[in-house]
JSON list of C-alpha atoms in Angstrom, two decimals:
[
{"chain": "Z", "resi": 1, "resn": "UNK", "atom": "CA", "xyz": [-0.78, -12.60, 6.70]},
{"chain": "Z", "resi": 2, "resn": "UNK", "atom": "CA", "xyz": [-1.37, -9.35, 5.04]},
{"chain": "Z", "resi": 3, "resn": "UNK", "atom": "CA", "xyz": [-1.64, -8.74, 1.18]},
{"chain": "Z", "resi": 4, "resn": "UNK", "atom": "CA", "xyz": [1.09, -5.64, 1.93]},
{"chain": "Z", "resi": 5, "resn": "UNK", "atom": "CA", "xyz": [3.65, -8.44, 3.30]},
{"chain": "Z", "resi": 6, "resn": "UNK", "atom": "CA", "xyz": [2.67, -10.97, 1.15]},
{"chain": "Z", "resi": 7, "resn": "UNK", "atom": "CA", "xyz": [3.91, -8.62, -1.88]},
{"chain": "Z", "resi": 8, "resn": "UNK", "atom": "CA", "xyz": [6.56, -7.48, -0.38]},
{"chain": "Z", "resi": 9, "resn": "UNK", "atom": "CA", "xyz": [7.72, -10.89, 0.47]},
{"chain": "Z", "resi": 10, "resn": "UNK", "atom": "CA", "xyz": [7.51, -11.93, -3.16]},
{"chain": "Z", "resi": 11, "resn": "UNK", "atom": "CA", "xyz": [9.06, -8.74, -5.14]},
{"chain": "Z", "resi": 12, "resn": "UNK", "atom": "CA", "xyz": [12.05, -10.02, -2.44]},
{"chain": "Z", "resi": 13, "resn": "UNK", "atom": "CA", "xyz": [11.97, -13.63, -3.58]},
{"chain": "Z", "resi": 14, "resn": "UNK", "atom": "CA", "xyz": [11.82, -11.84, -6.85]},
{"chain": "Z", "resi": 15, "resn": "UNK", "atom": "CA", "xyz": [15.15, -9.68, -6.48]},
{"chain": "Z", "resi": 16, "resn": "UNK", "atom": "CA", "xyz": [17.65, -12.08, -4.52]},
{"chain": "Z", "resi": 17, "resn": "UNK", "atom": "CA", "xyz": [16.59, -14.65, -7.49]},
{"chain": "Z", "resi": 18, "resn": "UNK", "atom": "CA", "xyz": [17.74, -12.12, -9.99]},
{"chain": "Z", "resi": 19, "resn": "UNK", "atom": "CA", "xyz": [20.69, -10.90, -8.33]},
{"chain": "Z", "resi": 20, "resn": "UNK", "atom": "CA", "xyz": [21.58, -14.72, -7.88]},
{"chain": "Z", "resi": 21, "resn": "UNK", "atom": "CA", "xyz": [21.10, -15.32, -11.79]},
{"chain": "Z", "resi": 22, "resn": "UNK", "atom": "CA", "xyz": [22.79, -12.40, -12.64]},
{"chain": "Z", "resi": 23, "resn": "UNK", "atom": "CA", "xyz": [26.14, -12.63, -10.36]},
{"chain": "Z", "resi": 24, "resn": "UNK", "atom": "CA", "xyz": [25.85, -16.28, -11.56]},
{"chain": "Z", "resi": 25, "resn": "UNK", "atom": "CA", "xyz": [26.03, -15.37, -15.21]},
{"chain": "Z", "resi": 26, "resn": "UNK", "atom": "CA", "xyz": [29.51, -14.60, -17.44]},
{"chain": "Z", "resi": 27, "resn": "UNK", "atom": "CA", "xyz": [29.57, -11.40, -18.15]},
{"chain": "Z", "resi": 28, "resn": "UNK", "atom": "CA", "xyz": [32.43, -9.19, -17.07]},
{"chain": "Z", "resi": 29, "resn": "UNK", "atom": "CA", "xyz": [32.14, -7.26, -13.51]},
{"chain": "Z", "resi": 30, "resn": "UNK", "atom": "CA", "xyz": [30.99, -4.13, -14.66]},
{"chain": "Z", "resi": 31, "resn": "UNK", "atom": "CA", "xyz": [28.29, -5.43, -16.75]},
{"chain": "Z", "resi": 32, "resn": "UNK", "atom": "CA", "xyz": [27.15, -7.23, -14.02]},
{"chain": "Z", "resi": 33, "resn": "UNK", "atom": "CA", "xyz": [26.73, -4.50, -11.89]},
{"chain": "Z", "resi": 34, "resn": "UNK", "atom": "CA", "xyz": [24.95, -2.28, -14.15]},
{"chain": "Z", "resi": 35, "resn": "UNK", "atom": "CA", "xyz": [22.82, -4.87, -14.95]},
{"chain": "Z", "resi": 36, "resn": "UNK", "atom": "CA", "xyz": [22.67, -5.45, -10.89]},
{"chain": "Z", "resi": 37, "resn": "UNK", "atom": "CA", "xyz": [22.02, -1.40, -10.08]},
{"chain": "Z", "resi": 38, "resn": "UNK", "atom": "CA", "xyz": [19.11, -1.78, -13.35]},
{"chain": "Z", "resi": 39, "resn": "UNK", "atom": "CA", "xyz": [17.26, -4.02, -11.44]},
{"chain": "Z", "resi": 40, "resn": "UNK", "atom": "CA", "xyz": [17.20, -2.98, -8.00]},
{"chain": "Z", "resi": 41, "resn": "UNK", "atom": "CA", "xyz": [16.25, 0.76, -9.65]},
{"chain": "Z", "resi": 42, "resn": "UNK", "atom": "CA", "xyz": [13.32, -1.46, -11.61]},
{"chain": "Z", "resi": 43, "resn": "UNK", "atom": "CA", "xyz": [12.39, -3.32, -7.95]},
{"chain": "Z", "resi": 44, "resn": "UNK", "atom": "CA", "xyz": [12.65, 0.00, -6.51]},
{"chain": "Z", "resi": 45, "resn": "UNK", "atom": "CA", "xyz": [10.35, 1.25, -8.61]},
{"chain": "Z", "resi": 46, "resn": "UNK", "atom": "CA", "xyz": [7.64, -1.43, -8.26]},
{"chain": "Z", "resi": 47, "resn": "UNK", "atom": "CA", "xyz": [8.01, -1.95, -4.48]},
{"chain": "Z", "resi": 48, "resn": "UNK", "atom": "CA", "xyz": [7.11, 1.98, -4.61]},
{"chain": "Z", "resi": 49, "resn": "UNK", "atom": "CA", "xyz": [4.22, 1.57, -6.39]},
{"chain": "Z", "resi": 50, "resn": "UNK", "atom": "CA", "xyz": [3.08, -1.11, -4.43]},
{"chain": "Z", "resi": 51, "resn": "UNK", "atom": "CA", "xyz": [3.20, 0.67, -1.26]},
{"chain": "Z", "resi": 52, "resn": "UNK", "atom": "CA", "xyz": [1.29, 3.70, -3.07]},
{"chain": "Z", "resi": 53, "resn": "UNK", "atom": "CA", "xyz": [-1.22, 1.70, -4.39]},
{"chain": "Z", "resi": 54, "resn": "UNK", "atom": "CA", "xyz": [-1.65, -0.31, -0.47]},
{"chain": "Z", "resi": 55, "resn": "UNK", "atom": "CA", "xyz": [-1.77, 3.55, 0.94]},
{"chain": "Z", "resi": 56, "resn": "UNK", "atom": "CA", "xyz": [-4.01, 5.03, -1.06]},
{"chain": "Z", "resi": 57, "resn": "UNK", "atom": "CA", "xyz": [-6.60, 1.82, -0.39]},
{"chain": "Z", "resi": 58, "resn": "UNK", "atom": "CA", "xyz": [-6.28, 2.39, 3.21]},
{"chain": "Z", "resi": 59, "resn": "UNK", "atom": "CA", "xyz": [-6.84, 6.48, 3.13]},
{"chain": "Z", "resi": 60, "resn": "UNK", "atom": "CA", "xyz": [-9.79, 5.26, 0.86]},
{"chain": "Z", "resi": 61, "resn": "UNK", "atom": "CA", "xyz": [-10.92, 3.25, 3.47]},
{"chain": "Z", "resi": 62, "resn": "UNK", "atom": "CA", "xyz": [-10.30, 5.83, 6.71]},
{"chain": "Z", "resi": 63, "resn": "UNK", "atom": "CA", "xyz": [-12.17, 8.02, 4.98]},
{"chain": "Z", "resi": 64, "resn": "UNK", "atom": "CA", "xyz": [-15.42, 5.64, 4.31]},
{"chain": "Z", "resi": 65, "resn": "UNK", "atom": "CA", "xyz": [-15.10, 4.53, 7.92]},
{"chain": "Z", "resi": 66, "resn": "UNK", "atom": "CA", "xyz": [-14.93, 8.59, 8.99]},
{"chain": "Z", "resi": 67, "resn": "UNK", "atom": "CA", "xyz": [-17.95, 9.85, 6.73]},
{"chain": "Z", "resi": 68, "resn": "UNK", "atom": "CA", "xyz": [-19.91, 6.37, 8.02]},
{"chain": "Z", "resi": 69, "resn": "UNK", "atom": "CA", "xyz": [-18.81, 7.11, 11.65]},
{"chain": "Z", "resi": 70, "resn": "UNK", "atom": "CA", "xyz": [-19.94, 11.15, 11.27]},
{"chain": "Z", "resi": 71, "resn": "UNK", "atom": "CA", "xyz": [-23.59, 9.85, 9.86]},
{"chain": "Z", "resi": 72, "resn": "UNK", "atom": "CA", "xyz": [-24.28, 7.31, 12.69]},
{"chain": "Z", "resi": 73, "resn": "UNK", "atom": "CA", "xyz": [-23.30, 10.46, 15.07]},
{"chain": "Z", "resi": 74, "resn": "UNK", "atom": "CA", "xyz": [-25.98, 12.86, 13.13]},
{"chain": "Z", "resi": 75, "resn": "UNK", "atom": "CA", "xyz": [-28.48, 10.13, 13.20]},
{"chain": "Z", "resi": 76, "resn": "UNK", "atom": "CA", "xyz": [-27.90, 9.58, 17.00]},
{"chain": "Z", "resi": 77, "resn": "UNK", "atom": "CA", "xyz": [-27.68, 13.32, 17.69]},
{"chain": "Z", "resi": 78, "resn": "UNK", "atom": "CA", "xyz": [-31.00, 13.99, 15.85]},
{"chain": "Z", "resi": 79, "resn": "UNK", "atom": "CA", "xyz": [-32.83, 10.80, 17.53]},
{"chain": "Z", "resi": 80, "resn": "UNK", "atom": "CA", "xyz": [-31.44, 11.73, 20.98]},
{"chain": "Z", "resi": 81, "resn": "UNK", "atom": "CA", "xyz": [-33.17, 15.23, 20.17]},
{"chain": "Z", "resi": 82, "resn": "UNK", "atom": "CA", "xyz": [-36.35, 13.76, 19.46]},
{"chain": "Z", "resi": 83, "resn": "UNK", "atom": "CA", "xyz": [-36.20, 11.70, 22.64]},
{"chain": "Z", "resi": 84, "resn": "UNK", "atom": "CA", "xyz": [-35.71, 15.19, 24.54]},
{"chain": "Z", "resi": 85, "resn": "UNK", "atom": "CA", "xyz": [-37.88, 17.68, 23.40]},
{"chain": "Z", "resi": 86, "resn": "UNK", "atom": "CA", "xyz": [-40.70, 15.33, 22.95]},
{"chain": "Z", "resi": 87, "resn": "UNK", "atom": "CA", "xyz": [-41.29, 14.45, 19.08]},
{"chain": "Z", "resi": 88, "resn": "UNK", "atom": "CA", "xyz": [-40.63, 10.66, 19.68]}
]
């Protein structure tokens, strides 16, 4: 299982246990949903975070693989040369 869904999968746990506590607790109904509309804002905010944080490790990565990739090619290209004009 991935570390994206993994996350995800617990800031869920996370929420529905909150909401649970919080519908659960006596406090009158609008307080409740403020509090309610708080934390899904909050969760919001983390779960956004999280998915910037997992996208900006994978561009990271692309980008590694891509300058890697574009060496091997101008290491090929220049041995391939060699092999046809004679120098190897």
């Amino acid at each position: 299982m991935s570390t994206g869904k993994v996350v995800l999968g617990l800031l869920a746990g996370i929420a529905a246990g909150a909401t649970l506590g919080i519908l659960f607790a006596p406090d009158k109904g609008t307080s409740t949903r403020k509090k309610i509309v708080k934390k899904g804002d909050d969760y919001v905010e983390e779960i956004e975070a999280k998915f910037n944080d997992l996208i900006s490790g994978i561009s990271q990565k692309y980008e590694t693989v891509k300058e890697k990739t574009l060496q091997i090619a101008e290491n090929g290209k220049a041995k391939l040369d060699e092999k046809l004009h004679g120098k190897g």
